[in-house]
Protein backbone atom coordinates (compact mmCIF):
# COMPACT_ATOMS: atom_id res chain seq x y z
CA UNK A 1 0.00 0.00 0.00
CA UNK A 2 1.08 3.57 -0.67
CA UNK A 3 1.76 5.33 2.63
CA UNK A 4 -0.55 8.28 3.32
CA UNK A 5 0.84 11.73 2.63
CA UNK A 6 1.95 13.81 5.56
CA UNK A 7 -0.01 17.05 6.14
CA UNK A 8 2.77 19.12 4.55
CA UNK A 9 2.89 16.85 1.52
CA UNK A 10 -0.89 17.06 1.12
CA UNK A 11 -0.71 20.84 1.18
CA UNK A 12 2.07 20.87 -1.45
CA UNK A 13 0.14 18.48 -3.70
CA UNK A 14 -2.99 20.61 -3.43
CA UNK A 15 -1.02 23.73 -4.31
CA UNK A 16 0.47 22.08 -7.39
CA UNK A 17 -2.97 20.91 -8.52
CA UNK A 18 -4.40 24.38 -7.96
CA UNK A 19 -1.55 25.95 -9.94
CA UNK A 20 -2.15 23.57 -12.85
CA UNK A 21 -5.89 24.31 -12.82
CA UNK A 22 -5.15 28.03 -12.94
CA UNK A 23 -2.75 27.54 -15.82
CA UNK A 24 -5.34 25.62 -17.82
CA UNK A 25 -8.02 28.21 -17.07
CA UNK A 26 -5.71 30.97 -18.27
CA UNK A 27 -4.85 29.11 -21.48
CA UNK A 28 -8.51 28.36 -22.20
CA UNK A 29 -9.49 31.99 -21.61
CA UNK A 30 -6.66 33.28 -23.80
CA UNK A 31 -7.60 30.88 -26.61
CA UNK A 32 -11.21 32.11 -26.52
CA UNK A 33 -10.28 35.78 -26.51
CA UNK A 34 -7.51 35.53 -29.08
CA UNK A 35 -9.68 33.47 -31.43
CA UNK A 36 -12.49 36.02 -31.46
CA UNK A 37 -10.69 39.31 -30.89
CA UNK A 38 -7.10 38.80 -32.05
CA UNK A 39 -3.88 39.40 -30.17
CA UNK A 40 -4.79 42.94 -29.15
CA UNK A 41 -6.46 41.53 -26.04
CA UNK A 42 -4.74 42.74 -22.86
CA UNK A 43 -3.29 40.48 -20.20
CA UNK A 44 -5.76 42.03 -17.75
CA UNK A 45 -8.64 40.93 -19.99
CA UNK A 46 -7.26 37.40 -20.08
CA UNK A 47 -7.04 37.35 -16.27
CA UNK A 48 -10.66 38.53 -15.96
CA UNK A 49 -11.86 35.96 -18.48
CA UNK A 50 -10.01 33.21 -16.61
CA UNK A 51 -11.31 34.36 -13.24
CA UNK A 52 -7.83 34.80 -11.75
CA UNK A 53 -5.89 37.75 -10.45
CA UNK A 54 -3.16 39.55 -12.39
CA UNK A 55 -0.55 38.20 -9.97
CA UNK A 56 -1.66 34.63 -10.67
CA UNK A 57 -1.45 35.24 -14.41
CA UNK A 58 2.02 36.75 -14.03
CA UNK A 59 3.24 33.75 -12.03
CA UNK A 60 2.14 31.36 -14.75
CA UNK A 61 3.11 33.55 -17.72
CA UNK A 62 5.55 36.33 -16.99
CA UNK A 63 5.15 38.04 -20.37
CA UNK A 64 2.61 38.32 -23.16
CA UNK A 65 4.94 36.38 -25.44
CA UNK A 66 5.12 33.51 -22.92
CA UNK A 67 1.34 33.27 -23.02
CA UNK A 68 1.15 33.50 -26.82
CA UNK A 69 3.83 30.81 -27.12
CA UNK A 70 1.83 28.45 -24.90
CA UNK A 71 -1.53 29.18 -26.54
CA UNK A 72 -0.39 28.75 -30.13
CA UNK A 73 2.13 25.91 -29.80
CA UNK A 74 -0.36 23.39 -31.21
CA UNK A 75 -1.42 25.79 -33.99
CA UNK A 76 2.20 26.16 -35.08
CA UNK A 77 2.51 22.39 -35.06
CA UNK A 78 -0.45 22.33 -37.45
CA UNK A 79 1.26 24.96 -39.60
CA UNK A 80 4.38 22.79 -39.82
CA UNK A 81 2.23 19.75 -40.61
CA UNK A 82 0.58 21.61 -43.50
CA UNK A 83 4.03 22.30 -44.93
CA UNK A 84 5.10 18.66 -44.60
CA UNK A 85 1.90 17.41 -46.23
CA UNK A 86 2.31 19.84 -49.14
CA UNK A 87 5.88 18.66 -49.70
CA UNK A 88 4.72 15.05 -49.63
CA UNK A 89 2.19 15.67 -52.43
CA UNK A 90 3.39 13.91 -55.63
CA UNK A 91 2.11 16.91 -57.63
CA UNK A 92 4.11 19.94 -56.42
CA UNK A 93 1.64 22.45 -57.92
CA UNK A 94 -1.29 20.77 -56.19
CA UNK A 95 0.77 20.70 -52.99
CA UNK A 96 1.41 24.43 -53.37
CA UNK A 97 -2.25 25.39 -53.85
CA UNK A 98 -3.30 23.01 -51.08
CA UNK A 99 -0.80 24.61 -48.72
CA UNK A 100 -1.96 28.16 -49.48
CA UNK A 101 -5.59 27.20 -48.90
CA UNK A 102 -4.79 25.27 -45.71
CA UNK A 103 -2.77 28.04 -44.06
CA UNK A 104 -5.32 30.71 -44.95
CA UNK A 105 -8.08 28.47 -43.56
CA UNK A 106 -6.14 28.18 -40.30
CA UNK A 107 -6.05 31.98 -40.16
CA UNK A 108 -9.80 32.19 -40.77
CA UNK A 109 -10.54 29.71 -38.00
CA UNK A 110 -8.67 31.72 -35.35
CA UNK A 111 -8.13 35.48 -35.47
CA UNK A 112 -5.31 35.19 -32.99
CA UNK A 113 -3.49 32.75 -35.24
CA UNK A 114 -4.11 35.09 -38.17
CA UNK A 115 -2.12 37.67 -36.20
CA UNK A 116 0.58 35.20 -35.12
CA UNK A 117 1.40 34.32 -38.73
CA UNK A 118 2.20 37.93 -39.63
CA UNK A 119 4.05 38.91 -36.45
CA UNK A 120 7.34 37.87 -34.88
CA UNK A 121 7.94 37.03 -31.22
CA UNK A 122 11.71 36.94 -30.63
CA UNK A 123 11.51 35.56 -27.09
CA UNK A 124 8.94 32.86 -27.98
CA UNK A 125 11.62 30.42 -29.06
CA UNK A 126 9.43 27.37 -29.68
CA UNK A 127 7.00 29.40 -31.77
CA UNK A 128 9.74 30.96 -33.86
CA UNK A 129 11.51 27.62 -34.36
CA UNK A 130 8.36 26.08 -35.84
CA UNK A 131 7.85 29.15 -38.01
CA UNK A 132 11.43 28.92 -39.33
CA UNK A 133 11.00 25.21 -40.03
CA UNK A 134 7.81 25.86 -41.99
CA UNK A 135 9.39 28.73 -43.88
CA UNK A 136 12.28 26.57 -45.07
CA UNK A 137 9.80 23.93 -46.20
CA UNK A 138 7.84 26.56 -48.10
CA UNK A 139 10.99 27.68 -49.92
CA UNK A 140 11.44 24.12 -51.12
CA UNK A 141 7.78 23.93 -52.10
CA UNK A 142 8.15 27.08 -54.24
CA UNK A 143 11.13 25.57 -56.07
CA UNK A 144 9.26 22.34 -56.74
CA UNK A 145 6.09 24.10 -57.89
CA UNK A 146 8.05 26.21 -60.37
CA UNK A 147 9.45 23.07 -62.00
CA UNK A 148 5.90 22.12 -63.02
CA UNK A 149 5.61 25.29 -65.09
CA UNK A 150 2.40 26.22 -63.24
CA UNK A 151 3.83 28.67 -60.69
CA UNK A 152 5.01 31.99 -62.09
CA UNK A 153 8.78 32.39 -62.19
CA UNK A 154 8.57 35.74 -60.36
CA UNK A 155 6.73 34.34 -57.33
CA UNK A 156 8.84 34.75 -54.17
CA UNK A 157 8.37 33.71 -50.55
CA UNK A 158 7.56 37.31 -49.55
CA UNK A 159 4.40 37.03 -51.65
CA UNK A 160 3.09 34.54 -49.09
CA UNK A 161 3.78 37.03 -46.29
CA UNK A 162 1.83 39.68 -48.21
CA UNK A 163 -1.05 37.24 -48.74
CA UNK A 164 -1.17 36.31 -45.06
CA UNK A 165 -1.19 39.98 -44.06
CA UNK A 166 -3.98 40.69 -46.54
CA UNK A 167 -5.93 37.63 -45.41
CA UNK A 168 -5.60 38.67 -41.76
CA UNK A 169 -7.08 42.05 -42.67
CA UNK A 170 -9.96 40.53 -44.63
CA UNK A 171 -10.75 38.15 -41.77
CA UNK A 172 -10.76 41.01 -39.27
CA UNK A 173 -13.01 43.14 -41.48
CA UNK A 174 -15.50 40.54 -42.72
CA UNK A 175 -15.44 37.75 -40.15
CA UNK A 176 -18.73 38.76 -38.54
CA UNK A 177 -20.86 39.63 -41.59
CA UNK A 178 -19.24 37.80 -44.53
CA UNK A 179 -17.04 35.09 -42.99
CA UNK A 180 -16.29 33.26 -46.25
CA UNK A 181 -14.83 36.33 -47.98
CA UNK A 182 -11.27 35.13 -47.38
CA UNK A 183 -11.90 32.22 -49.75
CA UNK A 184 -12.52 34.63 -52.61
CA UNK A 185 -9.30 36.48 -51.82
CA UNK A 186 -7.29 33.25 -51.81
CA UNK A 187 -8.89 32.07 -55.05
CA UNK A 188 -8.04 35.31 -56.80
CA UNK A 189 -4.49 35.34 -55.46
CA UNK A 190 -3.86 31.78 -56.64
CA UNK A 191 -4.85 32.98 -60.11
CA UNK A 192 -2.36 35.80 -59.79
CA UNK A 193 0.40 33.33 -58.89
CA UNK A 194 -0.42 30.80 -61.63
CA UNK A 195 0.78 30.63 -65.23
CA UNK A 196 -1.98 30.81 -67.88
CA UNK A 197 -2.33 27.04 -68.33
CA UNK A 198 -2.15 26.06 -64.64
CA UNK A 199 -4.98 23.90 -63.27
CA UNK A 200 -6.83 25.68 -60.48
CA UNK A 201 -9.68 24.89 -58.10
CA UNK A 202 -13.00 26.66 -58.88
CA UNK A 203 -13.06 30.32 -57.89
CA UNK A 204 -15.19 30.79 -54.75
CA UNK A 205 -18.13 33.15 -55.11
CA UNK A 206 -17.79 36.77 -54.10
CA UNK A 207 -19.57 37.77 -50.88
CA UNK A 208 -23.13 39.09 -51.31
CA UNK A 209 -23.08 42.91 -51.65
CA UNK A 210 -25.37 43.40 -48.66
CA UNK A 211 -23.08 41.32 -46.42
CA UNK A 212 -20.04 43.20 -47.64
CA UNK A 213 -21.76 46.54 -47.04
CA UNK A 214 -22.49 45.52 -43.45
CA UNK A 215 -18.90 44.44 -42.98
CA UNK A 216 -17.62 47.75 -44.35
CA UNK A 217 -19.93 49.69 -42.07
CA UNK A 218 -18.91 47.64 -39.05
CA UNK A 219 -15.24 48.09 -39.91
CA UNK A 220 -15.64 51.85 -39.78
CA UNK A 221 -15.84 52.79 -43.44
CA UNK A 222 -18.96 54.15 -45.17
CA UNK A 223 -20.74 51.53 -47.25
CA UNK A 224 -20.74 52.25 -50.95
CA UNK A 225 -21.29 50.43 -54.20
CA UNK A 226 -18.68 52.54 -55.95
CA UNK A 227 -15.07 51.38 -56.23
Coordinates of N, CA, C and O in Angstrom, one line a residue, residues 26 30 33-34 39-50 52-54 57-68:
X26 N -6.3 29.8 -17.6 CA -5.7 31.0 -18.3 C -5.6 30.7 -19.8 O -5.9 31.5 -20.6
X30 N -7.4 32.6 -22.8 CA -6.7 33.3 -23.8 C -7.0 32.8 -25.2 O -7.1 33.5 -26.1
X33 N -10.4 34.4 -26.2 CA -10.3 35.8 -26.5 C -9.5 36.0 -27.8 O -9.8 36.8 -28.6
X34 N -8.3 35.3 -27.9 CA -7.5 35.5 -29.1 C -8.2 35.1 -30.3 O -8.1 35.7 -31.4
X39 N -4.9 39.3 -31.2 CA -3.9 39.4 -30.2 C -3.9 40.7 -29.4 O -3.0 40.9 -28.6
X40 N -4.7 41.7 -29.8 CA -4.8 42.9 -29.1 C -5.4 42.9 -27.8 O -5.3 43.8 -27.0
X41 N -5.9 41.7 -27.4 CA -6.5 41.5 -26.0 C -5.4 41.7 -25.0 O -4.3 41.2 -25.1
X42 N -5.7 42.5 -23.9 CA -4.7 42.7 -22.9 C -4.6 41.6 -21.9 O -5.5 40.7 -21.8
X43 N -3.5 41.5 -21.2 CA -3.3 40.5 -20.2 C -4.3 40.6 -19.1 O -4.8 39.6 -18.5
X44 N -4.7 41.8 -18.8 CA -5.8 42.0 -17.8 C -7.1 41.4 -18.2 O -7.8 40.8 -17.4
X45 N -7.4 41.5 -19.5 CA -8.6 40.9 -20.0 C -8.6 39.4 -19.9 O -9.6 38.8 -19.6
X46 N -7.4 38.9 -20.2 CA -7.3 37.4 -20.1 C -7.5 37.0 -18.6 O -8.1 36.0 -18.4
X47 N -6.9 37.7 -17.7 CA -7.0 37.4 -16.3 C -8.5 37.4 -15.9 O -9.0 36.5 -15.2
X48 N -9.2 38.4 -16.3 CA -10.7 38.5 -16.0 C -11.4 37.4 -16.6 O -12.3 36.8 -15.9
X49 N -11.1 37.1 -17.8 CA -11.9 36.0 -18.5 C -11.6 34.6 -17.8 O -12.5 33.8 -17.7
X50 N -10.4 34.5 -17.3 CA -10.0 33.2 -16.6 C -10.5 33.2 -15.2 O -10.5 32.1 -14.6
X52 N -9.0 34.8 -12.7 CA -7.8 34.8 -11.8 C -7.3 36.2 -11.6 O -7.6 37.1 -12.4
X53 N -6.5 36.4 -10.6 CA -5.9 37.8 -10.4 C -4.7 38.0 -11.4 O -4.1 37.0 -11.9
X54 N -4.3 39.2 -11.5 CA -3.2 39.6 -12.4 C -1.9 38.9 -11.9 O -1.0 38.5 -12.7
X57 N -1.8 35.3 -13.0 CA -1.5 35.2 -14.4 C 0.0 35.5 -14.6 O 0.7 34.7 -15.4
X58 N 0.6 36.4 -13.9 CA 2.0 36.8 -14.0 C 2.9 35.6 -13.5 O 4.0 35.4 -14.1
X59 N 2.5 34.9 -12.5 CA 3.2 33.8 -12.0 C 3.3 32.6 -13.1 O 4.3 32.0 -13.2
X60 N 2.2 32.4 -13.7 CA 2.1 31.4 -14.7 C 2.8 31.8 -16.1 O 3.5 31.0 -16.7
X61 N 2.6 33.0 -16.5 CA 3.1 33.5 -17.7 C 3.6 35.0 -17.5 O 2.9 35.9 -17.4
X62 N 4.9 35.1 -17.4 CA 5.6 36.3 -17.0 C 5.4 37.4 -18.0 O 5.3 38.6 -17.7
X63 N 5.3 37.0 -19.3 CA 5.1 38.0 -20.4 C 4.0 37.6 -21.3 O 3.6 36.5 -21.4
X64 N 3.6 38.6 -22.1 CA 2.6 38.3 -23.2 C 3.1 37.3 -24.1 O 2.4 36.4 -24.6
X65 N 4.4 37.3 -24.5 CA 4.9 36.4 -25.4 C 5.0 35.0 -24.9 O 4.8 34.0 -25.6
X66 N 5.2 34.8 -23.6 CA 5.1 33.5 -22.9 C 3.7 32.9 -23.1 O 3.6 31.7 -23.4
X67 N 2.7 33.7 -22.9 CA 1.3 33.3 -23.0 C 1.0 32.9 -24.5 O 0.4 31.9 -24.8
X68 N 1.4 33.8 -25.4 CA 1.1 33.5 -26.8 C 1.9 32.2 -27.3 O 1.3 31.4 -28.0

